[in-house]
């Protein structure tokens, strides 16, 4: 799926700003049929939850409405006109005036609505977007709505981060020609000093295709024609972690020799491969350093913000992080574009978090009923998960920064039914993208003895909390558990192993000379213990600390003002652990992370 951009044949109008806003319980039926009768306005992009002082809005279950007027540029006659929503969390219905023109389910992937037959160039229309933050066993992530003693509907879900909802990413109006480039897929490689860009173009309408690859100075390095082909790049400059290099591929659709559409995208030439217990980028072993993150800031919730994006990347680079995981949902497309340009490696994760009834059973990990059942993660969930994978891979397949798909976070891979649930999804992901390795982040109850799906995947990604949820405050015992756990996975799989979550909640400013949970010293010491263990295993390919920054959670007795496992606070100030990570990841203490003792 192509991101809307402006080209000689395409135009783009950004619809961000402040829109009229209401929750369903405060407006009449069918509020899209007139100007929304509301005193409220909401910022777009932003989650709506933290914008207002009203508790009823913050935890609203049901639909909310956003509305604004939109004018279509005068020069768009004869073009097709689309609305593009970069995300509407978690479901949306789009109304033009009184008419429903589109719907989408899935809160973290974009969608387009063709409105050509409803609008006129130079005309205006009332756009109402109904958005629902509801989660059920038919959504990804799953959740459950319950009606309590007060009669109020409340949303429960099986992940700790707060269920922010609304229009958290940009909204666009754009034009495209009727005969056009509909999609482009690029796969890159190299042989010696010659790179290859294998391209495939999908068209709408009948047209000839011409392609051109330019380097960073704008010089043409390869040209071709036809809807599919391979471009050779002499003296190729590879895209490398920490050293981005991007070419630009321009695709033109021609009618009788005249260019009717043009589209350009950034291309990084690089390869990714898992061989034995190694993770190779450009044929060289790669060791991941970095974080699991969240899209989360004060007031905006999950609203995309370029200032925070730039600053977060600065802080990651300052610590020496070379990668992050888009835990626990696809991030805004701008973040991946930026990662491509910064040379930061991304593990791209779906929104499938909480497919695990074991976590409801607390530390025992005993599910109250089977996770993979019609009651919870059944056929409808699986279908939603498959659709979500199609949309994620469709959106992100051309990003050089994306080196691996993470299909789920902490699913109940130890429970019966996991294999039946995951095998078709793994096959689908491999069909959609045969080039990138697949992984899933392993919950602590899923051990090397009881996990039922690891053989379907390429990389073992472990989330482990020894020293925090298990053996709290006892790093000696924690170290023994961790050592045995990693060894067990190595013995069972022979695959590359990495840690996609490890960490400790930490209250900044709290200090102790003892191993006291919540202190800055304890977070630093816990991470150092994990690193000691990692460095004993040549099969270990990476470490991503949980979490980059503190983040908002739902109310709960395990959380004080959110999850505090950040190495940075929610307003991005470093805790002591940030400095110790910087020393390790930038090699300031004289050794490279991943160098085996
Ligand atoms: C893991 C989850 C992550 C949580 C973390 C924690 O993957 O989303 O935030 O635990 O408890 O199980 O801090």
Coordinates of C-alpha atoms and ligand atoms in Angstrom, one line a residue:
X1 CA 0.0 0.0 0.0
X2 CA 1.5 3.3 -1.1
X3 CA 1.8 6.2 1.3
X4 CA 0.2 9.3 -0.3
X5 CA 2.9 11.8 -1.4
X6 CA 2.9 14.7 -3.7
X7 CA 4.4 14.1 -7.1
X8 CA 4.0 15.7 -10.6
X9 CA 0.8 13.7 -11.0
X10 CA -0.5 13.5 -7.4
X11 CA -1.6 16.2 -4.9
X12 CA -2.0 16.1 -1.2
X13 CA -3.9 18.2 1.4
X14 CA -3.3 17.6 5.1
X15 CA -6.4 17.7 7.3
X16 CA -4.8 17.8 10.7
X17 CA -5.9 20.5 13.1
X18 CA -8.7 20.9 15.6
X19 CA -11.9 19.1 14.8
X20 CA -15.4 19.2 16.5
X21 CA -15.6 16.3 18.9
X22 CA -18.3 14.4 20.8
X23 CA -18.9 11.1 22.5
X24 CA -21.9 9.1 21.4
X25 CA -23.8 9.3 24.7
X26 CA -23.9 13.2 24.4
X27 CA -25.3 13.5 20.9
X28 CA -28.4 12.3 19.2
X29 CA -28.7 9.4 16.8
X30 CA -26.9 9.8 13.4
X31 CA -25.0 12.9 14.4
X32 CA -23.2 12.9 11.0
X33 CA -26.4 14.2 9.3
X34 CA -25.8 17.7 10.6
X35 CA -23.2 20.0 12.2
X36 CA -22.1 18.2 15.3
X37 CA -23.9 19.7 18.3
X38 CA -21.0 19.8 20.8
X39 CA -19.0 22.3 22.8
X40 CA -15.8 20.3 22.4
X41 CA -13.0 20.3 19.9
X42 CA -10.2 17.8 19.7
X43 CA -6.7 17.9 18.3
X44 CA -5.8 15.7 15.3
X45 CA -3.5 13.8 15.5
X46 CA -3.9 12.9 19.2
X47 CA -5.6 10.2 21.2
X48 CA -8.7 11.9 22.7
X49 CA -8.5 10.4 26.1
X50 CA -6.1 12.8 27.9
X51 CA -7.2 16.0 26.1
X52 CA -10.2 16.8 28.3
X53 CA -10.7 17.0 32.1
X54 CA -13.8 14.9 31.9
X55 CA -13.4 11.4 33.3
X56 CA -16.4 10.1 31.2
X57 CA -14.6 11.0 28.0
X58 CA -11.3 9.6 29.2
X59 CA -12.6 6.1 29.8
X60 CA -15.4 6.2 27.2
X61 CA -16.5 2.9 25.8
X62 CA -18.3 3.2 22.5
X63 CA -18.1 5.6 19.5
X64 CA -16.8 9.1 19.4
X65 CA -17.3 11.6 16.6
X66 CA -14.8 13.9 14.9
X67 CA -16.1 16.4 12.4
X68 CA -14.8 19.1 10.1
X69 CA -15.5 20.8 6.8
X70 CA -13.1 20.0 3.9
X71 CA -12.7 21.8 0.6
X72 CA -11.5 19.9 -2.5
X73 CA -8.9 21.9 -4.5
X74 CA -10.3 23.4 -7.7
X75 CA -7.8 21.8 -10.0
X76 CA -8.7 18.2 -9.1
X77 CA -11.4 17.7 -11.8
X78 CA -10.9 14.5 -13.7
X79 CA -8.7 13.0 -10.9
X80 CA -9.7 10.3 -8.4
X81 CA -10.0 11.7 -4.9
X82 CA -9.3 9.7 -1.7
X83 CA -9.3 10.3 2.0
X84 CA -6.4 8.6 3.8
X85 CA -6.4 7.9 7.6
X86 CA -3.0 7.0 8.8
X87 CA -4.7 5.3 11.8
X88 CA -8.1 5.3 13.5
X89 CA -7.9 3.4 16.8
X90 CA -9.5 0.8 16.7
X91 CA -12.4 1.1 14.3
X92 CA -13.8 3.8 12.1
X93 CA -16.8 4.7 10.0
X94 CA -16.4 7.6 7.5
X95 CA -19.4 9.8 6.6
X96 CA -19.5 12.4 3.9
X97 CA -22.5 14.6 4.7
X98 CA -25.2 12.0 5.4
X99 CA -23.6 9.1 3.6
X100 CA -21.4 6.3 5.0
X101 CA -18.5 6.0 2.5
X102 CA -16.1 3.7 4.2
X103 CA -15.3 1.6 7.3
X104 CA -12.1 0.1 8.7
X105 CA -11.2 -2.2 11.6
X106 CA -7.7 -2.2 13.1
X107 CA -6.3 0.7 15.0
X108 CA -2.7 0.9 13.8
X109 CA -2.7 0.5 10.1
X110 CA -3.8 3.0 7.4
X111 CA -6.8 2.9 5.1
X112 CA -8.0 4.9 2.1
X113 CA -11.6 5.8 1.1
X114 CA -12.4 6.6 -2.5
X115 CA -14.7 9.6 -2.4
X116 CA -14.5 10.6 -6.1
X117 CA -18.2 9.9 -6.8
X118 CA -19.3 12.0 -3.7
X119 CA -17.4 15.2 -4.2
X120 CA -16.5 17.8 -6.8
X121 CA -13.3 19.7 -7.5
X122 CA -13.7 23.1 -5.9
X123 CA -16.6 21.9 -3.7
X124 CA -16.8 21.4 0.0
X125 CA -18.1 18.6 2.2
X126 CA -18.8 17.8 5.9
X127 CA -16.6 15.0 7.0
X128 CA -17.5 13.0 10.1
X129 CA -15.4 10.2 11.4
X130 CA -16.8 7.9 14.0
X131 CA -14.1 6.1 15.9
X132 CA -14.4 3.3 18.4
X133 CA -11.8 2.3 20.9
X134 CA -13.7 -0.9 21.8
X135 CA -11.8 -4.2 22.0
X136 CA -13.4 -7.6 21.8
X137 CA -12.5 -11.2 20.9
X138 CA -12.9 -10.2 17.3
X139 CA -10.3 -7.5 17.4
X140 CA -6.5 -7.4 17.5
X141 CA -5.6 -6.7 20.2
X142 CA -8.4 -8.5 21.9
X143 CA -10.3 -7.3 24.9
X144 CA -13.7 -7.6 26.6
X145 CA -16.5 -5.2 27.5
X146 CA -18.3 -5.8 30.7
X147 CA -21.3 -4.2 32.3
X148 CA -20.7 -3.6 36.0
X149 CA -23.1 -3.1 38.9
X150 CA -23.6 0.6 38.0
X151 CA -24.7 -0.5 34.5
X152 CA -21.7 1.3 33.0
X153 CA -19.9 -0.5 30.2
X154 CA -16.2 -0.9 31.0
X155 CA -13.4 -2.1 28.8
X156 CA -11.0 -4.8 30.0
X157 CA -7.9 -5.9 28.1
X158 CA -5.0 -8.1 28.5
X159 CA -2.0 -5.8 28.1
X160 CA -0.8 -3.2 30.5
X161 CA -0.5 -0.1 28.3
X162 CA -3.4 2.3 28.3
X163 CA -6.0 1.7 25.6
X164 CA -5.7 5.1 23.9
X165 CA -8.2 5.7 21.1
X166 CA -9.1 8.2 18.4
X167 CA -7.3 9.8 15.5
X168 CA -3.7 9.5 16.6
X169 CA -2.2 9.9 13.2
X170 CA -2.6 12.3 10.3
X171 CA -5.6 12.5 8.0
X172 CA -5.2 13.4 4.3
X173 CA -7.1 14.3 1.2
X174 CA -5.3 13.3 -2.0
X175 CA -5.7 13.0 -5.7
X176 CA -4.4 10.3 -8.0
X177 CA -4.8 9.9 -11.8
X178 CA -7.3 7.2 -13.0
X179 CA -4.5 5.2 -14.6
X180 CA -1.9 4.9 -12.0
X181 CA 0.7 3.1 -10.0
X182 CA -1.2 1.2 -7.3
X183 CA 1.6 -0.6 -5.5
X184 CA 5.3 -1.1 -5.7
X185 CA 7.3 -4.0 -4.1
X186 CA 11.0 -3.9 -3.8
X187 CA 13.5 -6.6 -2.8
X188 CA 17.2 -5.8 -2.7
X189 CA 20.4 -7.7 -2.9
X190 CA 24.0 -7.4 -3.8
X191 CA 26.9 -9.5 -5.3
X192 CA 30.3 -8.1 -4.7
X193 CA 30.1 -4.4 -5.5
X194 CA 26.9 -4.7 -7.6
X195 CA 23.6 -4.1 -6.0
X196 CA 20.2 -5.3 -7.3
X197 CA 16.8 -3.8 -6.9
X198 CA 14.1 -6.3 -7.8
X199 CA 10.9 -4.3 -8.4
X200 CA 7.3 -5.2 -9.0
X201 CA 4.7 -2.6 -9.9
X202 CA 0.9 -3.1 -9.7
X203 CA -1.1 -0.8 -11.9
X204 CA -4.7 0.4 -12.1
X205 CA -5.6 0.7 -15.8
X206 CA -3.5 -0.1 -18.8
X207 CA -0.1 1.6 -19.0
X208 CA 3.5 1.0 -19.8
X209 CA 6.0 1.3 -16.9
X210 CA 9.3 3.0 -16.7
X211 CA 11.6 3.0 -13.7
X212 CA 14.6 5.0 -12.7
X213 CA 16.9 4.7 -9.7
X214 CA 18.8 7.7 -8.5
X215 CA 21.5 7.9 -5.8
X216 CA 21.7 10.3 -2.9
X217 CA 23.1 13.1 -5.2
X218 CA 20.2 12.7 -7.7
X219 CA 22.4 11.0 -10.4
X220 CA 20.6 8.2 -12.3
X221 CA 22.3 4.9 -11.5
X222 CA 19.9 2.5 -13.3
X223 CA 16.9 2.5 -15.6
X224 CA 14.4 0.0 -16.7
X225 CA 11.0 -0.7 -18.1
X226 CA 8.2 -3.1 -17.6
X227 CA 6.0 -3.9 -14.6
X228 CA 8.6 -6.1 -13.1
X229 CA 12.4 -6.4 -13.4
X230 CA 15.7 -6.1 -11.8
X231 CA 17.9 -3.0 -11.7
X232 CA 21.6 -3.4 -11.3
X233 CA 23.4 -0.9 -9.2
X234 CA 27.1 -0.6 -10.0
X235 CA 29.4 0.3 -7.0
X236 CA 26.4 0.0 -4.7
X237 CA 26.4 1.8 -1.4
X238 CA 24.7 -0.5 1.0
X239 CA 22.1 0.5 3.7
X240 CA 23.8 -0.4 6.9
X241 CA 22.8 -0.2 10.6
X242 CA 24.2 3.1 11.8
X243 CA 25.1 4.2 8.2
X244 CA 21.9 4.7 6.2
X245 CA 22.2 5.2 2.4
X246 CA 19.1 5.6 0.4
X247 CA 18.5 5.5 -3.3
X248 CA 15.2 6.8 -4.8
X249 CA 13.1 4.6 -7.1
X250 CA 10.8 6.6 -9.4
X251 CA 8.1 4.6 -11.1
X252 CA 6.2 6.2 -14.1
X253 CA 3.1 4.9 -15.8
X254 CA 2.9 6.0 -19.4
X255 CA 0.1 6.2 -21.9
X256 CA 1.2 6.6 -25.6
X257 CA 4.6 7.8 -24.3
X258 CA 3.1 10.4 -22.0
X259 CA 3.6 10.1 -18.2
X260 CA 0.2 9.8 -16.6
X261 CA 1.4 8.9 -13.1
X262 CA 4.7 9.1 -11.2
X263 CA 5.5 7.8 -7.7
X264 CA 8.9 7.7 -5.9
X265 CA 10.1 5.8 -2.9
X266 CA 13.3 5.5 -0.9
X267 CA 15.2 2.3 -1.4
X268 CA 17.9 1.0 0.8
X269 CA 20.0 -1.9 -0.6
X270 CA 20.6 -4.5 2.0
X271 CA 20.0 -8.2 2.8
X272 CA 18.8 -9.9 5.9
X273 CA 19.3 -13.6 6.6
X274 CA 19.2 -16.0 9.5
X275 CA 22.0 -18.6 9.2
X276 CA 22.5 -21.1 12.0
X277 CA 22.5 -19.1 15.2
X278 CA 23.5 -15.9 13.5
X279 CA 21.4 -12.9 12.4
X280 CA 23.0 -11.4 9.3
X281 CA 22.6 -8.0 7.8
X282 CA 24.5 -7.7 4.5
X283 CA 26.0 -11.0 5.3
X284 CA 27.6 -9.8 8.5
X285 CA 26.5 -10.9 12.0
X286 CA 24.3 -8.2 13.6
X287 CA 23.9 -7.8 17.4
X288 CA 20.7 -5.8 18.3
X289 CA 21.0 -3.2 21.1
X290 CA 18.1 -1.0 22.0
X291 CA 14.6 -1.0 23.4
X292 CA 11.0 -2.1 23.3
X293 CA 9.2 1.2 22.9
X294 CA 5.7 2.7 23.0
X295 CA 4.0 5.5 21.2
X296 CA 3.2 7.3 24.3
X297 CA 3.5 10.9 25.6
X298 CA 1.7 13.1 28.0
X299 CA -1.5 14.8 26.7
X300 CA -1.2 13.3 23.2
X301 CA -1.4 9.7 24.3
X302 CA -0.5 7.8 21.2
X303 CA -0.7 10.8 19.0
X304 CA 2.2 10.9 16.5
X305 CA 4.5 13.9 17.2
X306 CA 7.5 14.7 15.0
X307 CA 9.3 16.5 17.9
X308 CA 9.1 13.4 20.1
X309 CA 10.1 11.2 17.3
X310 CA 13.2 13.2 16.5
X311 CA 14.1 13.4 20.2
X312 CA 13.5 9.7 20.9
X313 CA 15.9 8.8 18.1
X314 CA 18.4 11.2 19.4
X315 CA 18.2 9.6 22.8
X316 CA 18.4 6.1 21.3
X317 CA 21.5 7.1 19.4
X318 CA 22.9 8.8 22.5
X319 CA 22.6 5.5 24.4
X320 CA 24.2 3.6 21.5
X321 CA 21.0 1.7 20.6
X322 CA 21.0 0.4 17.0
X323 CA 17.5 -0.9 17.0
X324 CA 14.0 -1.0 18.6
X325 CA 10.9 -3.1 18.5
X326 CA 7.5 -1.5 17.6
X327 CA 6.0 -3.0 20.8
X328 CA 3.1 -3.7 20.8
X329 CA 1.6 -2.4 17.5
X330 CA 2.7 -0.9 14.2
X331 CA 4.0 2.6 14.7
X332 CA 3.3 5.6 12.5
X333 CA 4.7 5.3 9.0
X334 CA 6.8 8.5 9.5
X335 CA 8.7 6.6 12.3
X336 CA 9.8 3.9 9.8
X337 CA 10.7 6.5 7.2
X338 CA 12.8 8.2 9.9
X339 CA 14.4 4.8 10.9
X340 CA 15.3 4.2 7.3
X341 CA 17.0 7.6 7.2
X342 CA 18.8 7.2 10.6
X343 CA 20.0 3.7 9.9
X344 CA 18.1 2.4 12.9
X345 CA 17.0 -1.3 12.7
X346 CA 13.4 -2.1 13.4
X347 CA 11.6 -5.3 14.5
X348 CA 8.1 -4.6 13.3
X349 CA 5.5 -6.0 15.6
X350 CA 1.8 -6.5 15.0
X351 CA -0.9 -5.4 17.4
X352 CA -1.4 -9.0 18.6
X353 CA -0.7 -8.4 22.3
X354 CA -2.6 -10.2 25.0
X355 CA -3.4 -13.5 23.3
X356 CA -2.8 -15.1 26.6
X357 CA -5.2 -16.0 29.3
X358 CA -2.3 -17.2 31.5
X359 CA -1.4 -13.6 32.4
X360 CA -4.9 -13.3 33.9
X361 CA -4.0 -16.2 36.1
X362 CA -1.3 -14.1 37.7
X363 CA 2.1 -15.5 38.6
X364 CA 0.8 -19.0 38.4
X365 CA 0.3 -18.6 34.7
X366 CA -2.8 -20.8 34.9
X367 CA -5.5 -19.7 32.4
X368 CA -9.1 -19.5 33.7
X369 CA -10.1 -21.0 30.4
X370 CA -8.1 -22.0 27.3
X371 CA -6.7 -19.0 25.4
X372 CA -7.2 -20.6 22.0
X373 CA -10.9 -21.2 22.2
X374 CA -14.0 -19.6 20.8
X375 CA -14.4 -17.9 24.1
X376 CA -11.3 -15.9 23.5
X377 CA -8.8 -16.3 20.6
X378 CA -10.9 -18.2 18.2
X379 CA -11.5 -18.2 14.4
X380 CA -12.7 -14.5 14.4
X381 CA -9.6 -13.4 16.3
X382 CA -7.4 -15.3 13.9
X383 CA -9.1 -13.8 10.9
X384 CA -8.6 -10.3 12.3
X385 CA -5.0 -11.2 13.0
X386 CA -4.5 -12.4 9.4
X387 CA -6.1 -9.2 8.0
X388 CA -3.8 -7.1 10.3
X389 CA -0.7 -9.0 9.0
X390 CA -1.8 -8.2 5.4
X391 CA -2.1 -4.6 6.2
X392 CA 1.1 -4.3 8.2
X393 CA 3.3 -6.1 5.6
X394 CA 1.5 -4.3 2.8
X395 CA 2.4 -1.0 4.4
X396 CA 6.0 -1.7 5.6
X397 CA 7.4 -4.2 3.2
X398 CA 9.8 -1.7 1.4
X399 CA 11.5 -0.3 4.5
X400 CA 15.1 -1.3 4.7
X401 CA 15.1 -0.6 8.4
X402 CA 12.5 -3.4 9.0
X403 CA 14.6 -6.6 9.3
X404 CA 12.1 -8.9 11.0
X405 CA 8.3 -9.3 11.6
X406 CA 7.2 -10.0 15.2
X407 CA 3.9 -11.7 14.8
X408 CA 2.7 -11.5 18.4
X409 CA 3.8 -10.4 21.8
X410 CA 3.7 -13.0 24.6
X411 CA 1.0 -15.3 23.1
X412 CA 0.2 -18.4 25.1
X413 CA 2.5 -20.5 23.0
X414 CA 2.6 -23.1 25.8
X415 CA -1.1 -23.8 25.5
X416 CA -2.9 -26.4 23.3
X417 CA -4.3 -24.7 20.2
X418 CA -1.3 -22.4 19.8
X419 CA 0.0 -24.3 16.8
X420 CA -3.4 -24.4 15.0
X421 CA -3.7 -20.7 15.6
X422 CA -0.2 -19.6 14.5
X423 CA 0.8 -22.0 11.7
X424 CA -1.6 -20.4 9.1
X425 CA -0.5 -17.0 10.2
X426 CA 3.2 -17.9 9.8
X427 CA 2.5 -19.3 6.3
X428 CA 0.6 -16.2 5.4
X429 CA 3.4 -13.9 6.6
X430 CA 6.0 -16.0 4.6
X431 CA 3.8 -15.7 1.5
X432 CA 3.4 -12.0 1.9
X433 CA 7.1 -11.5 2.5
X434 CA 9.5 -14.4 1.8
X435 CA 12.5 -12.2 2.6
X436 CA 12.3 -11.3 6.3
X437 CA 12.7 -13.6 9.3
X438 CA 9.8 -14.1 11.6
X439 CA 9.7 -14.1 15.4
X440 CA 7.3 -13.7 18.4
X441 CA 8.1 -12.5 21.8
X442 CA 8.0 -15.3 24.3
X443 CA 6.1 -14.9 27.6
X444 CA 7.8 -16.2 30.7
X445 CA 5.3 -19.1 31.1
X446 CA 6.3 -20.4 27.7
X447 CA 9.5 -22.4 28.4
X448 CA 11.8 -24.4 26.3
X449 CA 10.0 -27.4 27.6
X450 CA 6.4 -26.5 26.9
X451 CA 6.4 -24.0 24.0
X452 CA 4.5 -25.5 21.0
X453 CA 5.4 -23.2 18.1
X454 CA 9.0 -22.1 18.2
X455 CA 10.0 -24.4 15.3
X456 CA 7.8 -22.3 13.0
X457 CA 9.9 -19.2 13.5
X458 CA 13.4 -18.1 12.7
X459 CA 14.6 -16.2 15.8
X460 CA 13.8 -16.9 19.5
X461 CA 12.9 -13.6 21.2
X462 CA 12.5 -13.9 25.0
X463 CA 10.7 -11.6 27.4
X464 CA 12.1 -12.4 30.8
X465 CA 11.6 -10.8 34.2
X466 CA 14.0 -12.7 36.6
X467 CA 14.9 -10.3 39.3
X468 CA 11.6 -8.5 39.0
X469 CA 8.4 -10.6 38.8
X470 CA 10.4 -13.7 39.8
X471 CA 13.1 -13.6 42.5
X472 CA 12.4 -9.9 43.2
X473 CA 15.5 -8.3 44.7
X474 CA 17.5 -11.5 44.5
X475 CA 19.8 -11.1 41.5
X476 CA 21.9 -14.2 42.4
X477 CA 19.0 -16.5 42.0
X478 CA 17.7 -14.5 39.0
X479 CA 21.1 -15.0 37.3
X480 CA 20.9 -18.8 37.7
X481 CA 17.4 -18.9 36.3
X482 CA 18.3 -16.8 33.3
X483 CA 21.5 -18.8 32.5
X484 CA 19.5 -22.1 32.6
X485 CA 16.7 -20.6 30.5
X486 CA 18.9 -19.3 27.7
X487 CA 20.9 -22.6 27.7
X488 CA 17.6 -24.5 27.4
X489 CA 16.5 -22.6 24.3
X490 CA 19.9 -23.0 22.7
X491 CA 19.8 -26.7 23.3
X492 CA 16.3 -27.0 21.9
X493 CA 16.4 -24.8 18.9
X494 CA 19.9 -24.0 17.6
X495 CA 18.4 -20.7 16.4
X496 CA 19.6 -17.2 17.1
X497 CA 18.3 -16.0 20.6
X498 CA 17.7 -12.5 21.7
X499 CA 16.0 -10.8 24.6
X500 CA 13.2 -8.5 23.5
X501 CA 12.2 -7.6 27.1
X502 CA 14.0 -7.4 30.4
X503 CA 13.9 -4.6 33.0
X504 CA 12.7 -3.3 36.3
X505 CA 10.3 -0.6 37.4
X506 CA 12.3 2.3 38.7
X507 CA 11.3 5.5 40.5
X508 CA 13.7 8.2 39.5
X509 CA 15.5 9.7 42.5
X510 CA 15.1 6.6 44.7
X511 CA 18.4 5.2 45.8
X512 CA 19.7 2.5 48.0
X513 CA 23.0 0.7 48.9
X514 CA 21.1 -2.6 48.9
X515 CA 19.3 -4.5 46.2
X516 CA 16.1 -2.6 46.6
X517 CA 13.5 -2.9 43.9
X518 CA 12.4 0.4 42.4
X519 CA 15.7 2.1 43.0
X520 CA 17.9 3.5 40.2
X521 CA 20.8 1.2 41.4
X522 CA 18.6 -1.9 41.2
X523 CA 17.6 -1.2 37.6
X524 CA 21.2 -0.7 36.7
X525 CA 22.4 -3.8 38.5
X526 CA 19.6 -5.9 37.1
X527 CA 20.5 -4.9 33.5
X528 CA 24.2 -5.5 34.2
X529 CA 23.4 -9.0 35.5
X530 CA 21.5 -9.8 32.3
X531 CA 24.4 -8.5 30.2
X532 CA 26.8 -10.7 32.1
X533 CA 24.7 -13.7 31.2
X534 CA 24.2 -12.7 27.5
X535 CA 27.9 -12.3 27.0
X536 CA 28.4 -16.0 27.8
X537 CA 26.5 -17.2 24.8
X538 CA 27.7 -16.9 21.2
X539 CA 24.2 -17.8 20.1
X540 CA 22.9 -14.6 21.6
X541 CA 22.1 -11.9 18.9
X542 CA 20.6 -9.0 20.8
X543 CA 19.3 -7.2 23.8
X544 CA 16.3 -4.8 23.8
X545 CA 15.5 -3.4 27.3
X546 CA 12.0 -2.9 28.5
X547 CA 11.3 0.0 28.1
X548 CA 12.7 3.0 26.4
X549 CA 10.5 5.4 28.5
X550 CA 7.9 5.2 31.2
X551 CA 4.4 4.9 29.8
X552 CA 0.8 5.2 30.7
X553 CA -1.1 2.1 31.8
X554 CA -4.6 1.3 32.9
X555 CA -5.4 1.6 36.6
X556 CA -3.9 -1.4 38.5
X557 CA -2.3 -2.2 41.8
X558 CA 0.9 -3.2 40.1
X559 CA 1.4 0.2 38.6
X560 CA 2.1 3.6 40.2
X561 CA 1.3 6.3 37.6
X562 CA 2.0 4.0 34.8
X563 CA 4.8 1.5 33.9
X564 CA 8.1 2.7 35.3
X565 CA 10.4 0.3 33.5
X566 CA 11.6 3.2 31.3
X567 CA 15.3 3.9 31.1
X568 CA 14.0 7.4 30.5
X569 CA 11.1 9.0 32.3
X570 CA 7.9 9.7 30.4
X571 CA 9.3 13.2 29.7
X572 CA 12.5 11.7 28.4
X573 CA 14.9 12.4 31.3
X574 CA 17.6 9.7 31.8
X575 CA 17.6 7.4 34.8
X576 CA 21.0 6.1 36.0
X577 CA 20.5 3.0 33.8
X578 CA 20.6 5.1 30.7
X579 CA 24.1 6.1 31.4
X580 CA 25.2 2.5 32.1
X581 CA 23.6 1.4 28.8
X582 CA 25.4 4.1 27.0
X583 CA 28.7 2.9 28.4
X584 CA 28.0 -0.7 27.3
X585 CA 26.4 0.0 23.9
X586 CA 28.8 2.6 22.8
X587 CA 31.7 0.3 23.9
X588 CA 32.9 2.9 26.4
X589 CA 33.7 0.2 28.9
X590 CA 36.1 -1.3 26.4
X591 CA 34.1 -4.2 25.1
X592 CA 31.5 -4.7 22.4
X593 CA 28.0 -5.9 23.3
X594 CA 27.7 -9.4 21.9
X595 CA 31.4 -10.1 22.3
X596 CA 31.5 -13.5 24.1
X597 CA 33.4 -13.9 27.3
Ligands
LIG1 C1 5.5 -7.9 29.5 C2 4.7 -7.3 28.4 C3 4.8 -5.7 28.5 C4 4.7 -5.2 29.9 C5 5.8 -5.9 30.7 C6 5.7 -5.4 32.2 O1 5.1 -7.7 27.2 O2 3.9 -5.2 27.6 O3 4.7 -3.8 30.0 O4 5.5 -7.2 30.7 O5 5.1 -6.0 33.0 O6 4.8 -9.1 29.9 O7 6.3 -4.3 32.5

